Coordinates of C-alpha atoms and ligand atoms in Angstrom, one line a residue:
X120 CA 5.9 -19.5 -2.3
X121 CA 4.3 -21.6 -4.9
X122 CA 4.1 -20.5 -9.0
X123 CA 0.5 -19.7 -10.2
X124 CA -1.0 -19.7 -13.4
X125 CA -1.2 -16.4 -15.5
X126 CA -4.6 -16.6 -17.4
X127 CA -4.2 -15.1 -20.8
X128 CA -6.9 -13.8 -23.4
X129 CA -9.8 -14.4 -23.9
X130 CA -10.3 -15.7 -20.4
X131 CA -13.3 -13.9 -19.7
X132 CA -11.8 -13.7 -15.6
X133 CA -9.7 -10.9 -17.4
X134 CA -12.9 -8.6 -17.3
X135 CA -13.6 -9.0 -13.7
X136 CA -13.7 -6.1 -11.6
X137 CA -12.0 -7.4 -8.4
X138 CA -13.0 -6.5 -4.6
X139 CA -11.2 -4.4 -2.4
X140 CA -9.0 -6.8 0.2
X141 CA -10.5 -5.9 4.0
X142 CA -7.8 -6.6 5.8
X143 CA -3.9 -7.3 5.0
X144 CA -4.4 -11.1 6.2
X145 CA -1.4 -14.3 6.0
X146 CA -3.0 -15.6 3.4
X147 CA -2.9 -11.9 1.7
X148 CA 1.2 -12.1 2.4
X149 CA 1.5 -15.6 0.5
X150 CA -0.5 -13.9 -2.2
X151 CA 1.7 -11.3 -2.9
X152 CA 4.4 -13.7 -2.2
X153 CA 3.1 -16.4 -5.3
X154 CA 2.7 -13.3 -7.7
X155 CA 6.0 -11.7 -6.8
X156 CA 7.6 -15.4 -7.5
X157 CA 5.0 -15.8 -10.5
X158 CA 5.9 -12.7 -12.3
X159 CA 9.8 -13.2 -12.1
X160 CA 9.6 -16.9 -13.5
X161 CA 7.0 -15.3 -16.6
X162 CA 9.3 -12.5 -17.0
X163 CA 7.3 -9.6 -16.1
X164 CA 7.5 -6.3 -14.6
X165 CA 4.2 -6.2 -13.4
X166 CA 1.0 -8.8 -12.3
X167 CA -2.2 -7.6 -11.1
X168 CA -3.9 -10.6 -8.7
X169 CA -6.7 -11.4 -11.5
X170 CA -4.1 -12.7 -13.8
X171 CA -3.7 -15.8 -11.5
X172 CA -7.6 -15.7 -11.2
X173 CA -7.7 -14.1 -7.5
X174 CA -10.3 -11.4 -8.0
X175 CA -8.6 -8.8 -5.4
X176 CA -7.3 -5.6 -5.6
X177 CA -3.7 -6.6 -5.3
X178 CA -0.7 -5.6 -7.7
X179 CA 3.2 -6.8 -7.7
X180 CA 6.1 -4.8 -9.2
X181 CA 9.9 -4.6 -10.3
X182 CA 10.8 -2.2 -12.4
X183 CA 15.0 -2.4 -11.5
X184 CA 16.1 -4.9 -13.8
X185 CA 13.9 -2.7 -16.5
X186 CA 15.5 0.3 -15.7
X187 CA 19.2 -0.9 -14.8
X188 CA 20.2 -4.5 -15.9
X189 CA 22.6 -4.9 -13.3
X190 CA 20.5 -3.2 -10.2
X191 CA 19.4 -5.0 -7.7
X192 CA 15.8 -6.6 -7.5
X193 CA 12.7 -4.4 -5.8
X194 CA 10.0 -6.1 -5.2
X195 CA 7.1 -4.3 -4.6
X196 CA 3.1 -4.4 -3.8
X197 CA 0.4 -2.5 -4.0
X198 CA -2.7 -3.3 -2.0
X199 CA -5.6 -1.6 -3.1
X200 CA -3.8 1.0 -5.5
X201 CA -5.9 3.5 -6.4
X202 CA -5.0 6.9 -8.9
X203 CA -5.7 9.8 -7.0
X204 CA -3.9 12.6 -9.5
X205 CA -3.1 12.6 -13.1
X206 CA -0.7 15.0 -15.1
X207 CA -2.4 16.6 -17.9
X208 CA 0.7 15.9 -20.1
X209 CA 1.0 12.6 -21.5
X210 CA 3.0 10.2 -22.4
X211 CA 3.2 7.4 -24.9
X212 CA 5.0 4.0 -24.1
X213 CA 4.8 0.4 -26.1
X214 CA 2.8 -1.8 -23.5
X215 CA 2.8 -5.9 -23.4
X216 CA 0.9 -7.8 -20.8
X217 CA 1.6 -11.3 -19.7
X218 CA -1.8 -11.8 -20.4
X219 CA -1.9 -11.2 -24.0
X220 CA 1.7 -13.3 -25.0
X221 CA 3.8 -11.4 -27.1
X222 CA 1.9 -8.9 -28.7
X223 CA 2.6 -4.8 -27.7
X224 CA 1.1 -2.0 -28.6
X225 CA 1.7 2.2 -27.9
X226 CA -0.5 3.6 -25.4
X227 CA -0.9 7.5 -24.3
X228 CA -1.2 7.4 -20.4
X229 CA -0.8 10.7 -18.2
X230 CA 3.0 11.1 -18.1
X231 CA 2.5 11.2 -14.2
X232 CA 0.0 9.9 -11.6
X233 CA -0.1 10.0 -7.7
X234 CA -0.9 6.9 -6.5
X235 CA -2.6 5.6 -2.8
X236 CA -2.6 2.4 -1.9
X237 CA -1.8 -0.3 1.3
X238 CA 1.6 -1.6 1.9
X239 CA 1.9 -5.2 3.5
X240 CA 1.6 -4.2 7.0
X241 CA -1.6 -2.5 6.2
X242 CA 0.0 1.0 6.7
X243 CA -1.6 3.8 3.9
X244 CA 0.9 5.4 1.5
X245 CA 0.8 7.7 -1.4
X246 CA 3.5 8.0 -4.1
X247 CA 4.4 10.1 -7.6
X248 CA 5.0 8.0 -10.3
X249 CA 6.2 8.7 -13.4
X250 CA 8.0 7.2 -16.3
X251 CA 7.9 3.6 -16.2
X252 CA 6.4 3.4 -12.7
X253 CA 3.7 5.6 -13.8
X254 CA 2.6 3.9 -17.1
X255 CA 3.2 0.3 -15.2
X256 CA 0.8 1.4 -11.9
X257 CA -2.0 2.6 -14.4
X258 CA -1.8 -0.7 -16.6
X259 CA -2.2 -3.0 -13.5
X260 CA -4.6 -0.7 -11.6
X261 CA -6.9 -0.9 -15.0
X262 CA -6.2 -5.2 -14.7
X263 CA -8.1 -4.6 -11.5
X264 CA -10.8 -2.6 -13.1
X265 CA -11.3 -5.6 -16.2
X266 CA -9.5 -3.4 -18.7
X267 CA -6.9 -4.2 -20.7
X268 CA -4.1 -1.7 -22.5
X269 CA -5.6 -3.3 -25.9
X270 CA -8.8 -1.3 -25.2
X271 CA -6.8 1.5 -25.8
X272 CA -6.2 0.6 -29.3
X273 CA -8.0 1.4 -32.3
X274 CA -11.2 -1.0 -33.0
X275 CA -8.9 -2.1 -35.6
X276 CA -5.9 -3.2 -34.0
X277 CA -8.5 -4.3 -30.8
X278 CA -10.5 -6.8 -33.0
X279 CA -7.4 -8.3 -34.7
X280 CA -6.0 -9.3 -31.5
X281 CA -9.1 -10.4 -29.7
X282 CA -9.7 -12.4 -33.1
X283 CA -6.3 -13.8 -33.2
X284 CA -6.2 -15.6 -29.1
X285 CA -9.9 -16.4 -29.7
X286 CA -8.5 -18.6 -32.7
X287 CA -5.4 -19.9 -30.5
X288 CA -7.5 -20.8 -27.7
X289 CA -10.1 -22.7 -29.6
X290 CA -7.2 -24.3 -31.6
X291 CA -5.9 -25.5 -28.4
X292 CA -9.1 -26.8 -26.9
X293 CA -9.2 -28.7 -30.0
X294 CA -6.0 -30.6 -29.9
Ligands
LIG168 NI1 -1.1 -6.6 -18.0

């Protein structure tokens, strides 16, 4: 397992649409492996496989520690996760990103999605989601899709962020 690096606005990588992964390969398994080890050192709860510049449809997950300080860790991946049923009802929940450093905002997702995807053997599963789960599974499918929960924002709050890593980025390039 090695760490990778998370790319963080305004990388323009984050707007890639990645490609569907063929086949559930080694080098897929040391993947998930790196992000899994990647998104535990960051702390995060989720990583979709663009945010350490692999453009494939890969996502990790733990949502224990989130839900239950003192439960166990559950690893999880999701290989080519796709939504295929949304509640009507929504929800709203205060997202971050380990992409865009310490800034959160409230998004309204469906309260409650089915989702399809490949586990790592390869073998097709699908899986209700709600709470949490289902507001985490639609933030990192839409990584995989180049959008980011700040798109949900108004154009107000959008450009203010957007302005304010464009200014931290081209202050570090300048250092
Ligand atoms: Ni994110």
């Amino acid at each position: 397992m090695a760490l990778r690096d998370i790319i963080i606005l305004p990388d323009k990588r984050l707007r890639v649409v990645s490609a569907p992964i063929e086949a559930v390969t080694p080098a897929i398994r040391r993947l998930a492996d790196d992000m899994l080890e990647t998104m535990y050192e960051a702390p995060g709860i989720g990583l979709a496989g663009i945010q350490v510049a692999e453009p494939l449809r890969i996502v990790t997950m733990d949502l224990a520690r989130k839900e239950d300080e003192d439960s166990a860790p559950n690893p999880r991946v999701f290989i080519n996760p796709e939504i295929v049923a949304r509640s009507d009802e929504l929800s709203v929940y205060e997202e971050g990103c380990l992409s865009i450093p310490e800034y959160y905002g409230e998004v309204e997702r469906p309260a409650r999605v089915r989702v399809r995807y490949l586990d790592l053997d390869g073998k097709p599963h699908e899986e209700d989601a709600e709470g949490l789960f289902a507001t985490c599974i639609q933030h990192e499918i839409d990584h995989l899709d180049g959008v980011l929960f700040v798109d949900y924002l108004s154009k107000l709050k959008r450009d203010r962020v957007l302005k304010k890593f464009a200014k931290a980025a081209k202050r570090a390039a300048a250092e």
